[in-house]
PDB file of C-alpha atoms in Angstrom:
ATOM      1  CA  MET T   9      51.654  82.870 122.175  1.00 85.00           C
ATOM      2  CA  TYR T  10      55.218  84.112 122.297  1.00 85.00           C
ATOM      3  CA  ILE T  11      56.160  87.746 123.002  1.00 86.00           C
ATOM      4  CA  THR T  12      59.697  88.201 121.673  1.00 83.00           C
ATOM      5  CA  PRO T  13      62.357  90.108 123.669  1.00 88.00           C
ATOM      6  CA  ASN T  14      61.708  93.267 121.597  1.00 87.00           C
ATOM      7  CA  GLY T  15      57.966  92.665 121.240  1.00 82.00           C
ATOM      8  CA  SER T  16      55.060  94.031 123.208  1.00 80.00           C
ATOM      9  CA  VAL T  17      51.391  93.399 123.761  1.00 84.00           C
ATOM     10  CA  THR T  18      49.378  96.255 125.246  1.00 80.00           C
ATOM     11  CA  GLY T  19      45.782  97.149 125.958  1.00 79.00           C
ATOM     12  CA  SER T  20      42.797  95.345 127.364  1.00 80.00           C
ATOM     13  CA  GLY T  21      40.604  92.511 126.247  1.00 77.00           C
ATOM     14  CA  VAL T  22      40.993  88.739 126.036  1.00 82.00           C
ATOM     15  CA  ILE T  23      43.905  86.614 124.834  1.00 84.00           C
ATOM     16  CA  ILE T  24      42.796  83.014 124.293  1.00 82.00           C
ATOM     17  CA  VAL T  25      45.734  80.622 124.183  1.00 85.00           C
ATOM     18  CA  GLY T  26      44.419  77.515 125.949  1.00 73.00           C
ATOM     19  CA  LEU T  27      47.080  74.947 126.778  1.00 76.00           C
ATOM     20  CA  ILE T  28      49.782  76.773 124.831  1.00 81.00           C
ATOM     21  CA  GLY T  29      49.910  79.706 127.236  1.00 89.00           C
ATOM     22  CA  VAL T  30      51.698  83.033 126.945  1.00 86.00           C
ATOM     23  CA  LEU T  31      55.487  83.175 127.165  1.00 87.00           C
ATOM     24  CA  ASN T  32      56.539  86.783 127.738  1.00 83.00           C
ATOM     25  CA  GLU T  33      60.158  87.626 126.975  1.00 82.00           C
ATOM     26  CA  GLY T  34      59.236  91.175 125.938  1.00 80.00           C
ATOM     27  CA  THR T  35      56.654  93.575 127.377  1.00 83.00           C
ATOM     28  CA  LEU T  36      53.123  92.778 128.476  1.00 83.00           C
ATOM     29  CA  SER T  37      51.140  95.873 129.426  1.00 82.00           C
ATOM     30  CA  PRO T  38      47.511  95.514 130.475  1.00 87.00           C
ATOM     31  CA  GLY T  39      46.571  99.091 130.014  1.00 75.00           C
ATOM     32  CA  ILE T  40      44.206 101.896 130.267  1.00 62.00           C
ATOM     33  CA  THR T  41      43.531 104.570 127.723  1.00 55.00           C
ATOM     34  CA  ILE T  42      43.039 107.950 129.293  1.00 50.00           C
ATOM     35  CA  LEU T  43      40.928 110.425 127.381  1.00 48.00           C
ATOM     36  CA  THR T  44      42.241 113.836 128.323  1.00 44.00           C
ATOM     37  CA  PRO T  45      39.505 116.422 128.826  1.00 46.00           C
ATOM     38  CA  PRO T  46      39.586 119.590 126.734  1.00 42.00           C
ATOM     39  CA  LEU T  47      41.905 122.326 127.987  1.00 41.00           C
ATOM     40  CA  ALA T  48      38.955 124.207 129.505  1.00 37.00           C
ATOM     41  CA  ASN T  49      38.206 121.144 131.650  1.00 42.00           C
ATOM     42  CA  ALA T  50      41.834 120.372 132.479  1.00 47.00           C
ATOM     43  CA  LEU T  51      41.279 121.142 136.149  1.00 46.00           C
ATOM     44  CA  LEU T  52      38.689 118.406 136.616  1.00 43.00           C
ATOM     45  CA  PRO T  53      39.692 115.751 139.136  1.00 45.00           C
ATOM     46  CA  PRO T  54      41.093 112.531 137.613  1.00 45.00           C
ATOM     47  CA  ALA T  55      37.836 110.722 138.407  1.00 42.00           C
ATOM     48  CA  GLN T  56      36.143 112.872 135.783  1.00 39.00           C
ATOM     49  CA  THR T  57      38.464 111.824 132.972  1.00 40.00           C
ATOM     50  CA  GLN T  58      37.401 108.686 131.178  1.00 41.00           C
ATOM     51  CA  ALA T  59      39.385 105.467 131.248  1.00 43.00           C
ATOM     52  CA  SER T  60      38.799 102.387 129.157  1.00 48.00           C
ATOM     53  CA  LEU T  61      38.530  98.933 130.681  1.00 49.00           C
ATOM     54  CA  ALA T  62      41.915  98.298 132.284  1.00 74.00           C
ATOM     55  CA  THR T  63      41.956  94.513 132.527  1.00 86.00           C
ATOM     56  CA  MET T  64      43.674  92.105 130.176  1.00 89.00           C
ATOM     57  CA  ASN T  65      42.419  88.506 130.425  1.00 90.00           C
ATOM     58  CA  ILE T  66      44.520  85.513 129.455  1.00 91.00           C
ATOM     59  CA  THR T  67      42.658  82.242 128.949  1.00 92.00           C
ATOM     60  CA  GLY T  68      45.506  79.841 129.622  1.00 93.00           C
ATOM     61  CA  THR T  69      48.815  80.186 131.442  1.00 94.00           C
ATOM     62  CA  LEU T  70      51.337  83.015 131.689  1.00 94.00           C
ATOM     63  CA  THR T  71      55.099  82.732 132.040  1.00 95.00           C
ATOM     64  CA  ILE T  72      57.132  85.920 132.423  1.00 95.00           C
ATOM     65  CA  SER T  73      60.764  85.084 131.639  1.00 95.00           C
ATOM     66  CA  PRO T  74      63.826  86.796 133.174  1.00 96.00           C
ATOM     67  CA  THR T  75      63.867  89.219 130.194  1.00 95.00           C
ATOM     68  CA  GLY T  76      60.112  89.849 130.377  1.00 95.00           C
ATOM     69  CA  ARG T  77      58.366  92.959 131.694  1.00 95.00           C
ATOM     70  CA  LEU T  78      54.911  93.471 133.117  1.00 95.00           C
ATOM     71  CA  GLU T  79      54.119  97.186 132.760  1.00 94.00           C
ATOM     72  CA  ILE T  80      51.229  98.553 134.797  1.00 93.00           C
ATOM     73  CA  PRO T  81      49.962 102.106 134.194  1.00 93.00           C
ATOM     74  CA  VAL T  82      48.449 103.763 137.287  1.00 93.00           C
ATOM     75  CA  VAL T  83      46.337 106.960 137.378  1.00 92.00           C
ATOM     76  CA  GLY T  84      44.317 106.167 140.519  1.00 91.00           C
ATOM     77  CA  ASN T  85      43.603 103.442 143.049  1.00 91.00           C
ATOM     78  CA  ALA T  86      40.057 102.496 141.989  1.00 90.00           C
ATOM     79  CA  VAL T  87      39.431  99.491 139.763  1.00 84.00           C
ATOM     80  CA  GLY T  88      39.741 100.692 136.169  1.00 85.00           C
ATOM     81  CA  GLU T  89      42.302 103.367 137.064  1.00 90.00           C
ATOM     82  CA  TYR T  90      45.242 100.979 136.859  1.00 92.00           C
ATOM     83  CA  GLY T  91      46.117  98.086 134.594  1.00 91.00           C
ATOM     84  CA  SER T  92      45.487  94.550 135.810  1.00 93.00           C
ATOM     85  CA  LEU T  93      45.863  91.053 134.493  1.00 93.00           C
ATOM     86  CA  ASN T  94      43.578  88.012 134.967  1.00 94.00           C
ATOM     87  CA  VAL T  95      44.952  84.567 134.093  1.00 94.00           C
ATOM     88  CA  SER T  96      42.675  81.519 133.967  1.00 93.00           C
ATOM     89  CA  GLY T  97      45.593  79.131 134.554  1.00 94.00           C
ATOM     90  CA  THR T  98      48.852  79.499 136.426  1.00 95.00           C
ATOM     91  CA  ALA T  99      51.216  82.470 136.330  1.00 96.00           C
ATOM     92  CA  VAL T 100      54.988  82.112 136.664  1.00 96.00           C
ATOM     93  CA  LEU T 101      56.677  85.398 137.568  1.00 97.00           C
ATOM     94  CA  ASP T 102      60.217  86.551 136.823  1.00 96.00           C
ATOM     95  CA  GLY T 103      61.647  89.619 135.115  1.00 96.00           C
ATOM     96  CA  VAL T 104      60.565  93.184 135.849  1.00 96.00           C
ATOM     97  CA  LEU T 105      57.393  94.723 137.241  1.00 97.00           C
ATOM     98  CA  ALA T 106      57.249  98.315 135.939  1.00 95.00           C
ATOM     99  CA  LEU T 107      54.750 100.649 137.644  1.00 95.00           C
ATOM    100  CA  GLN T 108      54.046 103.833 135.685  1.00 94.00           C
ATOM    101  CA  PHE T 109      52.306 106.467 137.824  1.00 94.00           C
ATOM    102  CA  SER T 110      50.967 109.400 135.795  1.00 91.00           C
ATOM    103  CA  GLN T 111      48.530 112.310 135.585  1.00 88.00           C
ATOM    104  CA  GLY T 112      49.742 113.640 138.929  1.00 89.00           C
ATOM    105  CA  TYR T 113      48.484 110.582 140.819  1.00 93.00           C
ATOM    106  CA  ALA T 114      50.477 109.369 143.810  1.00 95.00           C
ATOM    107  CA  PRO T 115      49.313 106.559 146.097  1.00 97.00           C
ATOM    108  CA  GLN T 116      48.572 107.194 149.749  1.00 97.00           C
ATOM    109  CA  GLN T 117      49.620 104.941 152.611  1.00 97.00           C
ATOM    110  CA  GLY T 118      47.339 101.898 152.738  1.00 97.00           C
ATOM    111  CA  ASP T 119      46.242 102.049 149.077  1.00 97.00           C
ATOM    112  CA  THR T 120      46.216  98.588 147.506  1.00 96.00           C
ATOM    113  CA  PHE T 121      46.310  97.512 143.876  1.00 95.00           C
ATOM    114  CA  THR T 122      45.471  93.972 142.713  1.00 95.00           C
ATOM    115  CA  LEU T 123      47.804  93.777 139.739  1.00 95.00           C
ATOM    116  CA  LEU T 124      47.407  90.119 138.771  1.00 95.00           C
ATOM    117  CA  VAL T 125      44.972  87.316 139.577  1.00 96.00           C
ATOM    118  CA  ALA T 126      45.763  83.758 138.494  1.00 96.00           C
ATOM    119  CA  GLU T 127      43.046  81.156 139.054  1.00 95.00           C
ATOM    120  CA  GLY T 128      45.610  78.324 138.945  1.00 92.00           C
ATOM    121  CA  ASN T 129      48.155  79.938 141.283  1.00 93.00           C
ATOM    122  CA  VAL T 130      51.168  82.229 141.154  1.00 96.00           C
ATOM    123  CA  THR T 131      54.724  80.970 141.472  1.00 95.00           C
ATOM    124  CA  GLY T 132      57.993  82.860 141.422  1.00 96.00           C
ATOM    125  CA  THR T 133      58.481  86.543 142.015  1.00 95.00           C
ATOM    126  CA  PHE T 134      59.639  89.563 140.039  1.00 96.00           C
ATOM    127  CA  ASP T 135      63.426  90.066 139.918  1.00 96.00           C
ATOM    128  CA  SER T 136      62.982  93.817 140.250  1.00 96.00           C
ATOM    129  CA  VAL T 137      60.400  96.592 140.432  1.00 96.00           C
ATOM    130  CA  GLU T 138      60.783  99.843 138.477  1.00 96.00           C
ATOM    131  CA  ILE T 139      58.715 102.864 139.479  1.00 95.00           C
ATOM    132  CA  SER T 140      58.265 105.926 137.299  1.00 94.00           C
ATOM    133  CA  GLY T 141      56.252 109.092 137.912  1.00 94.00           C
ATOM    134  CA  LEU T 142      56.969 109.318 141.665  1.00 95.00           C
ATOM    135  CA  MET T 143      59.727 111.037 143.639  1.00 94.00           C
ATOM    136  CA  PRO T 144      62.267 108.712 145.289  1.00 94.00           C
ATOM    137  CA  GLY T 145      61.271 107.446 148.717  1.00 94.00           C
ATOM    138  CA  PHE T 146      57.997 105.706 147.873  1.00 96.00           C
ATOM    139  CA  GLU T 147      57.812 102.478 149.871  1.00 97.00           C
ATOM    140  CA  TYR T 148      55.610  99.517 148.992  1.00 97.00           C
ATOM    141  CA  GLU T 149      55.097  95.845 149.641  1.00 97.00           C
ATOM    142  CA  ILE T 150      54.187  93.224 147.065  1.00 96.00           C
ATOM    143  CA  SER T 151      52.397  90.167 148.382  1.00 96.00           C
ATOM    144  CA  ILE T 152      51.357  87.017 146.575  1.00 95.00           C
ATOM    145  CA  VAL T 153      48.439  85.310 148.323  1.00 92.00           C
ATOM    146  CA  ASP T 154      45.839  82.903 146.935  1.00 94.00           C
ATOM    147  CA  GLY T 155      46.817  83.557 143.320  1.00 95.00           C
ATOM    148  CA  GLN T 156      46.763  87.357 143.660  1.00 96.00           C
ATOM    149  CA  VAL T 157      49.660  89.778 143.284  1.00 97.00           C
ATOM    150  CA  VAL T 158      48.844  92.846 145.388  1.00 96.00           C
ATOM    151  CA  LEU T 159      50.853  96.028 145.833  1.00 97.00           C
ATOM    152  CA  GLU T 160      50.310  98.014 149.043  1.00 97.00           C
ATOM    153  CA  ALA T 161      51.598 101.557 149.584  1.00 97.00           C
ATOM    154  CA  LEU T 162      53.513 101.728 152.875  1.00 97.00           C
ATOM    155  CA  ASN T 163      53.816 105.533 152.771  1.00 97.00           C
ATOM    156  CA  ASP T 164      52.460 108.451 150.761  1.00 96.00           C
ATOM    157  CA  GLY T 165      53.972 108.809 147.307  1.00 95.00           C
ATOM    158  CA  VAL T 166      54.825 112.201 145.838  1.00 94.00           C
ATOM    159  CA  PRO T 167      54.217 112.859 142.127  1.00 93.00           C
ATOM    160  CA  LEU T 168      57.412 113.435 140.168  1.00 86.00           C
ATOM    161  CA  TYR T 169      55.891 116.424 138.410  1.00 74.00           C
ATOM    162  CA  PRO T 170      53.710 118.514 140.702  1.00 60.00           C
ATOM    163  CA  LEU T 171      50.405 119.762 139.397  1.00 57.00           C
ATOM    164  CA  PHE T 172      50.334 123.562 139.238  1.00 58.00           C
ATOM    165  CA  LEU T 173      47.015 125.352 139.407  1.00 59.00           C
ATOM    166  CA  PRO T 174      46.562 128.805 137.857  1.00 63.00           C
ATOM    167  CA  LEU T 175      46.659 131.799 140.146  1.00 63.00           C
ATOM    168  CA  VAL T 176      43.239 133.386 140.590  1.00 66.00           C
ATOM    169  CA  LEU T 177      43.214 137.050 141.618  1.00 67.00           C
ATOM    170  CA  ARG T 178      40.212 138.579 143.290  1.00 64.00           C
TER     171      ARG T 178
END
């Protein structure tokens, strides 16, 4: 399967490519669909909104080229609250890792996110990391160990757009 430089594949589910593999020169975004609660329930904590399955599975190999992007949406640190990718073969990394924090979520120091798991192994590294939805100053570390790409928050992030609660007068 070939994702062209202007193409994109988003969502969750299974991509079966076998020996052919996936060559990503565009955007691959294992994603989550957030169902926003009605306005009356807008003050519910994020855990009470519903998210679809956030994992995209690739049966085969994955190669992210220098022009490729892996976009990961993040609305929390629990499994299912951020996009992730499982690859049955090897994964070759290059290009851009784009982390999109939203819904007022900001990671806290020590939070970890397993973004990619490759059963065959992971080689290479991302050329750059783009972060949206957080104020500047968020520090992180990306480690690649035993076929897993894990992001760890080294400090507390601050949401780019603060959440304002209505004033209640008594």
